[in-house]
DNA sequence: ACAGTCAGGTTTACCGGTAACGTAGTCCAA
DNA sequence: TTGGACTACGTTACCGGTAAACCTGACTGT
């Protein structure tokens, strides 16, 4: 039982008395060898602890890399974790490996990541959002790299797109709240400088309200990340400025839950005195004393669908260019 | 402005009139070339849109791969997302790329992943937990692959270890609850078949209670994953069987919050009628109407420290073999 | 005047796997 | 008996980057 830590096809070939090309054919399940040869090669490979070297295979002329890059804004958000989970499972099942990256909502960081990961000659990339630097787009185009843009839908993707419209999410919530009789709406946001998708939701929300004749009264968009505390203090700030609001829509569920606790602390009755609406569909939102009115996002499904579309493209099949995975507004007891 | 999508050192060499070895030296910031040559090469590289081919570099005899594999049980848990965030940031800063994987708490799945990812000749691996198959250990040992085992501390790691003791977490909570006067404790768990780390917490908890003279009265360990609903129904089941408990410790914070809502729904006063304690340190836990008594885990710090230790090992420095990052029991208002 | 040193290169070999192509032997039908 | 088809291989070249060895002319000190 010899072991070197790194047996190559050559080693197996020597041990078996055939050429390394034959070994390659046997181990990749090709044809053109006898059963006897197959057995001897297979046994030698097992005995030597052979581990195929994908680096060498991908390096060759064929460029058969099975690496896929996936870049999300941040990993501390539960939503992106779920997306990643969907991506990873699907890729793994299809025989691909995922290289991850984060861009902190910065297109420039995304470009740096794309440049880095491109040097591994990946088979394809999954990017979050539809805003990219010119450099990124140029890089992807000139390398003819299969790409899926996820999360925020675009009707003219670089290559493929899987997601939903953030603007529509905001608009739908605006219309819903108007139907519920709300007339003086506010908005509490976060990541003001960075998150264009959050901003799209806010704009869709404001537009729908304006179209309904009761425009957005006030908004408080923090520079900070969207967390519970930020929701708490964001609502406090907003209400200090505009005390007569009758409903507040939040950047996401974490912030909305923070807002709910502010109301509880101040004795503001929800939904009687003030309605609260979130976005995202955190599991926590559905087990609150009062179920949060929110929009549920098909995170895992987006991950899965994007990975499958990308692999289809890589394999030369013709996947659907734009896949819409609709969100679902779930009326709760808070608005 | 020519572009082919794949310029090589050779192309730059031709365009500049030097050898590709010289181009390699310039682009890697070596020495042995004039400023004039350097400028011409740099400009040609930019003009041709050169992207280095790490595949080729890693493939060569030097084996200078900058890939690092990281395997966690699941990505849908916020805690592991935070770990991954810490890992990814640190690796990226140090010039490494992360390939992710999940093992669903199964050592056999981990082995399959290690085998897959090994074929990319990674510079090192980060694994979650200290339970691995014999095949995994053999594979890592024979390849002399730098490895960090994170999350659950082991005093005799395969190579390096960064984390804390789950058993101690459970024990500490047991002692704390005894000091608070609790005498009839229960436990609600999840992932009974799979999560050895959750089991370690439960065992530590039970031991501490027994040592204090008031052993664990009853436990309900679900096969399901640890979620809000599972906490809700787990507590319902447990109390149906053992109605006289005065405190219940949960597998994690999600389940504990589920338990809190069960209490709210049934009019059970917390902490007067029943104490509730969680584990993990979800941000949500700290903004509940009553702050949850829980154990905060240094997730991001573990990710960061493990990545840094691994890179130190890869670079031939001598990192600390075992790094303990302590958890912190945070008394809330629920127990 | 000549060996020694050094900057600034070039040449060669190699990593492991695979595509493309070559070849020896066998079998069978015309 | 010959030629075509088929099986079961072997040979060669190549991918892109890098280590190591080698080369060359200019300058230097004695």
mmCIF file with all atom_site columns, N, CA, C and O in Angstrom, chain A residues 22-50:
data_model
loop_
_atom_site.group_PDB
_atom_site.id
_atom_site.type_symbol
_atom_site.label_atom_id
_atom_site.label_alt_id
_atom_site.label_comp_id
_atom_site.label_asym_id
_atom_site.label_entity_id
_atom_site.label_seq_id
_atom_site.pdbx_PDB_ins_code
_atom_site.Cartn_x
_atom_site.Cartn_y
_atom_site.Cartn_z
_atom_site.occupancy
_atom_site.B_iso_or_equiv
_atom_site.pdbx_formal_charge
_atom_site.auth_seq_id
_atom_site.auth_comp_id
_atom_site.auth_asym_id
_atom_site.auth_atom_id
_atom_site.pdbx_PDB_model_num
ATOM 1   N N  . UNK A 1 22 ? -4.576  5.529  -21.889 1.00 0.00 ? 22 UNK A N  1
ATOM 2   C CA . UNK A 1 22 ? -5.538  4.469  -21.597 1.00 0.00 ? 22 UNK A CA 1
ATOM 3   C C  . UNK A 1 22 ? -6.082  4.631  -20.176 1.00 0.00 ? 22 UNK A C  1
ATOM 4   O O  . UNK A 1 22 ? -7.279  4.474  -19.933 1.00 0.00 ? 22 UNK A O  1
ATOM 5   N N  . UNK A 1 23 ? -5.206  4.949  -19.252 1.00 0.00 ? 23 UNK A N  1
ATOM 6   C CA . UNK A 1 23 ? -5.653  5.171  -17.883 1.00 0.00 ? 23 UNK A CA 1
ATOM 7   C C  . UNK A 1 23 ? -6.676  6.305  -17.855 1.00 0.00 ? 23 UNK A C  1
ATOM 8   O O  . UNK A 1 23 ? -7.725  6.203  -17.232 1.00 0.00 ? 23 UNK A O  1
ATOM 9   N N  . UNK A 1 24 ? -6.354  7.378  -18.554 1.00 0.00 ? 24 UNK A N  1
ATOM 10  C CA . UNK A 1 24 ? -7.277  8.508  -18.628 1.00 0.00 ? 24 UNK A CA 1
ATOM 11  C C  . UNK A 1 24 ? -8.639  8.059  -19.141 1.00 0.00 ? 24 UNK A C  1
ATOM 12  O O  . UNK A 1 24 ? -9.677  8.394  -18.576 1.00 0.00 ? 24 UNK A O  1
ATOM 13  N N  . UNK A 1 25 ? -8.616  7.286  -20.213 1.00 0.00 ? 25 UNK A N  1
ATOM 14  C CA . UNK A 1 25 ? -9.878  6.816  -20.792 1.00 0.00 ? 25 UNK A CA 1
ATOM 15  C C  . UNK A 1 25 ? -10.667 5.967  -19.804 1.00 0.00 ? 25 UNK A C  1
ATOM 16  O O  . UNK A 1 25 ? -11.869 6.129  -19.653 1.00 0.00 ? 25 UNK A O  1
ATOM 17  N N  . UNK A 1 26 ? -9.987  5.073  -19.131 1.00 0.00 ? 26 UNK A N  1
ATOM 18  C CA . UNK A 1 26 ? -10.681 4.202  -18.164 1.00 0.00 ? 26 UNK A CA 1
ATOM 19  C C  . UNK A 1 26 ? -11.304 5.036  -17.042 1.00 0.00 ? 26 UNK A C  1
ATOM 20  O O  . UNK A 1 26 ? -12.483 4.909  -16.737 1.00 0.00 ? 26 UNK A O  1
ATOM 21  N N  . UNK A 1 27 ? -10.496 5.933  -16.462 1.00 0.00 ? 27 UNK A N  1
ATOM 22  C CA . UNK A 1 27 ? -10.970 6.651  -15.277 1.00 0.00 ? 27 UNK A CA 1
ATOM 23  C C  . UNK A 1 27 ? -12.060 7.667  -15.598 1.00 0.00 ? 27 UNK A C  1
ATOM 24  O O  . UNK A 1 27 ? -12.840 8.029  -14.728 1.00 0.00 ? 27 UNK A O  1
ATOM 25  N N  . UNK A 1 28 ? -12.100 8.127  -16.843 1.00 0.00 ? 28 UNK A N  1
ATOM 26  C CA . UNK A 1 28 ? -13.172 9.056  -17.189 1.00 0.00 ? 28 UNK A CA 1
ATOM 27  C C  . UNK A 1 28 ? -14.367 8.322  -17.788 1.00 0.00 ? 28 UNK A C  1
ATOM 28  O O  . UNK A 1 28 ? -15.296 8.931  -18.294 1.00 0.00 ? 28 UNK A O  1
ATOM 29  N N  . UNK A 1 29 ? -14.303 7.003  -17.758 1.00 0.00 ? 29 UNK A N  1
ATOM 30  C CA . UNK A 1 29 ? -15.442 6.224  -18.237 1.00 0.00 ? 29 UNK A CA 1
ATOM 31  C C  . UNK A 1 29 ? -15.620 6.292  -19.739 1.00 0.00 ? 29 UNK A C  1
ATOM 32  O O  . UNK A 1 29 ? -16.745 6.331  -20.234 1.00 0.00 ? 29 UNK A O  1
ATOM 33  N N  . UNK A 1 30 ? -14.542 6.341  -20.455 1.00 0.00 ? 30 UNK A N  1
ATOM 34  C CA . UNK A 1 30 ? -14.622 6.370  -21.912 1.00 0.00 ? 30 UNK A CA 1
ATOM 35  C C  . UNK A 1 30 ? -14.756 4.966  -22.481 1.00 0.00 ? 30 UNK A C  1
ATOM 36  O O  . UNK A 1 30 ? -15.242 4.049  -21.812 1.00 0.00 ? 30 UNK A O  1
ATOM 37  N N  . UNK A 1 31 ? -14.311 4.814  -23.708 1.00 0.00 ? 31 UNK A N  1
ATOM 38  C CA . UNK A 1 31 ? -14.352 3.494  -24.333 1.00 0.00 ? 31 UNK A CA 1
ATOM 39  C C  . UNK A 1 31 ? -12.997 3.214  -24.961 1.00 0.00 ? 31 UNK A C  1
ATOM 40  O O  . UNK A 1 31 ? -12.147 4.098  -25.040 1.00 0.00 ? 31 UNK A O  1
ATOM 41  N N  . UNK A 1 32 ? -12.843 1.994  -25.433 1.00 0.00 ? 32 UNK A N  1
ATOM 42  C CA . UNK A 1 32 ? -11.613 1.655  -26.132 1.00 0.00 ? 32 UNK A CA 1
ATOM 43  C C  . UNK A 1 32 ? -10.605 0.947  -25.259 1.00 0.00 ? 32 UNK A C  1
ATOM 44  O O  . UNK A 1 32 ? -9.412  1.209  -25.342 1.00 0.00 ? 32 UNK A O  1
ATOM 45  N N  . UNK A 1 33 ? -11.114 0.081  -24.388 1.00 0.00 ? 33 UNK A N  1
ATOM 46  C CA . UNK A 1 33 ? -10.207 -0.706 -23.557 1.00 0.00 ? 33 UNK A CA 1
ATOM 47  C C  . UNK A 1 33 ? -10.943 -1.981 -23.149 1.00 0.00 ? 33 UNK A C  1
ATOM 48  O O  . UNK A 1 33 ? -12.170 -2.019 -23.135 1.00 0.00 ? 33 UNK A O  1
ATOM 49  N N  . UNK A 1 34 ? -10.168 -3.000 -22.831 1.00 0.00 ? 34 UNK A N  1
ATOM 50  C CA . UNK A 1 34 ? -10.791 -4.278 -22.467 1.00 0.00 ? 34 UNK A CA 1
ATOM 51  C C  . UNK A 1 34 ? -11.206 -4.261 -21.004 1.00 0.00 ? 34 UNK A C  1
ATOM 52  O O  . UNK A 1 34 ? -10.734 -3.423 -20.227 1.00 0.00 ? 34 UNK A O  1
ATOM 53  N N  . UNK A 1 35 ? -12.071 -5.183 -20.672 1.00 0.00 ? 35 UNK A N  1
ATOM 54  C CA . UNK A 1 35 ? -12.514 -5.284 -19.280 1.00 0.00 ? 35 UNK A CA 1
ATOM 55  C C  . UNK A 1 35 ? -11.343 -5.576 -18.355 1.00 0.00 ? 35 UNK A C  1
ATOM 56  O O  . UNK A 1 35 ? -11.268 -5.081 -17.235 1.00 0.00 ? 35 UNK A O  1
ATOM 57  N N  . UNK A 1 36 ? -10.426 -6.388 -18.863 1.00 0.00 ? 36 UNK A N  1
ATOM 58  C CA . UNK A 1 36 ? -9.251  -6.745 -18.081 1.00 0.00 ? 36 UNK A CA 1
ATOM 59  C C  . UNK A 1 36 ? -8.434  -5.495 -17.756 1.00 0.00 ? 36 UNK A C  1
ATOM 60  O O  . UNK A 1 36 ? -8.082  -5.245 -16.607 1.00 0.00 ? 36 UNK A O  1
ATOM 61  N N  . UNK A 1 37 ? -8.153  -4.704 -18.757 1.00 0.00 ? 37 UNK A N  1
ATOM 62  C CA . UNK A 1 37 ? -7.406  -3.455 -18.567 1.00 0.00 ? 37 UNK A CA 1
ATOM 63  C C  . UNK A 1 37 ? -8.131  -2.551 -17.587 1.00 0.00 ? 37 UNK A C  1
ATOM 64  O O  . UNK A 1 37 ? -7.528  -1.969 -16.678 1.00 0.00 ? 37 UNK A O  1
ATOM 65  N N  . UNK A 1 38 ? -9.425  -2.453 -17.777 1.00 0.00 ? 38 UNK A N  1
ATOM 66  C CA . UNK A 1 38 ? -10.235 -1.598 -16.912 1.00 0.00 ? 38 UNK A CA 1
ATOM 67  C C  . UNK A 1 38 ? -10.067 -1.976 -15.445 1.00 0.00 ? 38 UNK A C  1
ATOM 68  O O  . UNK A 1 38 ? -9.828  -1.127 -14.589 1.00 0.00 ? 38 UNK A O  1
ATOM 69  N N  . UNK A 1 39 ? -10.172 -3.272 -15.186 1.00 0.00 ? 39 UNK A N  1
ATOM 70  C CA . UNK A 1 39 ? -10.056 -3.735 -13.804 1.00 0.00 ? 39 UNK A CA 1
ATOM 71  C C  . UNK A 1 39 ? -8.688  -3.415 -13.228 1.00 0.00 ? 39 UNK A C  1
ATOM 72  O O  . UNK A 1 39 ? -8.577  -2.918 -12.112 1.00 0.00 ? 39 UNK A O  1
ATOM 73  N N  . UNK A 1 40 ? -7.662  -3.697 -13.996 1.00 0.00 ? 40 UNK A N  1
ATOM 74  C CA . UNK A 1 40 ? -6.313  -3.470 -13.489 1.00 0.00 ? 40 UNK A CA 1
ATOM 75  C C  . UNK A 1 40 ? -6.068  -1.995 -13.210 1.00 0.00 ? 40 UNK A C  1
ATOM 76  O O  . UNK A 1 40 ? -5.493  -1.623 -12.187 1.00 0.00 ? 40 UNK A O  1
ATOM 77  N N  . UNK A 1 41 ? -6.537  -1.144 -14.116 1.00 0.00 ? 41 UNK A N  1
ATOM 78  C CA . UNK A 1 41 ? -6.351  0.298  -13.932 1.00 0.00 ? 41 UNK A CA 1
ATOM 79  C C  . UNK A 1 41 ? -7.134  0.779  -12.712 1.00 0.00 ? 41 UNK A C  1
ATOM 80  O O  . UNK A 1 41 ? -6.607  1.517  -11.869 1.00 0.00 ? 41 UNK A O  1
ATOM 81  N N  . UNK A 1 42 ? -8.374  0.357  -12.621 1.00 0.00 ? 42 UNK A N  1
ATOM 82  C CA . UNK A 1 42 ? -9.221  0.788  -11.512 1.00 0.00 ? 42 UNK A CA 1
ATOM 83  C C  . UNK A 1 42 ? -8.605  0.397  -10.180 1.00 0.00 ? 42 UNK A C  1
ATOM 84  O O  . UNK A 1 42 ? -8.564  1.194  -9.236  1.00 0.00 ? 42 UNK A O  1
ATOM 85  N N  . UNK A 1 43 ? -8.116  -0.839 -10.128 1.00 0.00 ? 43 UNK A N  1
ATOM 86  C CA . UNK A 1 43 ? -7.507  -1.305 -8.879  1.00 0.00 ? 43 UNK A CA 1
ATOM 87  C C  . UNK A 1 43 ? -6.237  -0.543 -8.533  1.00 0.00 ? 43 UNK A C  1
ATOM 88  O O  . UNK A 1 43 ? -6.022  -0.153 -7.392  1.00 0.00 ? 43 UNK A O  1
ATOM 89  N N  . UNK A 1 44 ? -5.415  -0.300 -9.553  1.00 0.00 ? 44 UNK A N  1
ATOM 90  C CA . UNK A 1 44 ? -4.175  0.440  -9.305  1.00 0.00 ? 44 UNK A CA 1
ATOM 91  C C  . UNK A 1 44 ? -4.490  1.852  -8.820  1.00 0.00 ? 44 UNK A C  1
ATOM 92  O O  . UNK A 1 44 ? -3.842  2.378  -7.908  1.00 0.00 ? 44 UNK A O  1
ATOM 93  N N  . UNK A 1 45 ? -5.516  2.468  -9.416  1.00 0.00 ? 45 UNK A N  1
ATOM 94  C CA . UNK A 1 45 ? -5.893  3.827  -9.030  1.00 0.00 ? 45 UNK A CA 1
ATOM 95  C C  . UNK A 1 45 ? -6.302  3.857  -7.558  1.00 0.00 ? 45 UNK A C  1
ATOM 96  O O  . UNK A 1 45 ? -5.895  4.731  -6.795  1.00 0.00 ? 45 UNK A O  1
ATOM 97  N N  . UNK A 1 46 ? -7.099  2.868  -7.173  1.00 0.00 ? 46 UNK A N  1
ATOM 98  C CA . UNK A 1 46 ? -7.559  2.805  -5.787  1.00 0.00 ? 46 UNK A CA 1
ATOM 99  C C  . UNK A 1 46 ? -6.376  2.566  -4.849  1.00 0.00 ? 46 UNK A C  1
ATOM 100 O O  . UNK A 1 46 ? -6.260  3.196  -3.799  1.00 0.00 ? 46 UNK A O  1
ATOM 101 N N  . UNK A 1 47 ? -5.504  1.646  -5.256  1.00 0.00 ? 47 UNK A N  1
ATOM 102 C CA . UNK A 1 47 ? -4.366  1.289  -4.428  1.00 0.00 ? 47 UNK A CA 1
ATOM 103 C C  . UNK A 1 47 ? -3.429  2.474  -4.210  1.00 0.00 ? 47 UNK A C  1
ATOM 104 O O  . UNK A 1 47 ? -2.911  2.692  -3.115  1.00 0.00 ? 47 UNK A O  1
ATOM 105 N N  . UNK A 1 48 ? -3.247  3.273  -5.261  1.00 0.00 ? 48 UNK A N  1
ATOM 106 C CA . UNK A 1 48 ? -2.336  4.413  -5.171  1.00 0.00 ? 48 UNK A CA 1
ATOM 107 C C  . UNK A 1 48 ? -3.016  5.655  -4.596  1.00 0.00 ? 48 UNK A C  1
ATOM 108 O O  . UNK A 1 48 ? -2.391  6.691  -4.429  1.00 0.00 ? 48 UNK A O  1
ATOM 109 N N  . UNK A 1 49 ? -4.313  5.556  -4.324  1.00 0.00 ? 49 UNK A N  1
ATOM 110 C CA . UNK A 1 49 ? -5.029  6.710  -3.793  1.00 0.00 ? 49 UNK A CA 1
ATOM 111 C C  . UNK A 1 49 ? -5.066  7.860  -4.780  1.00 0.00 ? 49 UNK A C  1
ATOM 112 O O  . UNK A 1 49 ? -4.879  9.019  -4.425  1.00 0.00 ? 49 UNK A O  1
ATOM 113 N N  . UNK A 1 50 ? -5.347  7.508  -6.023  1.00 0.00 ? 50 UNK A N  1
ATOM 114 C CA . UNK A 1 50 ? -5.317  8.537  -7.066  1.00 0.00 ? 50 UNK A CA 1
ATOM 115 C C  . UNK A 1 50 ? -6.444  9.555  -6.882  1.00 0.00 ? 50 UNK A C  1
ATOM 116 O O  . UNK A 1 50 ? -7.593  9.200  -6.675  1.00 0.00 ? 50 UNK A O  1
#
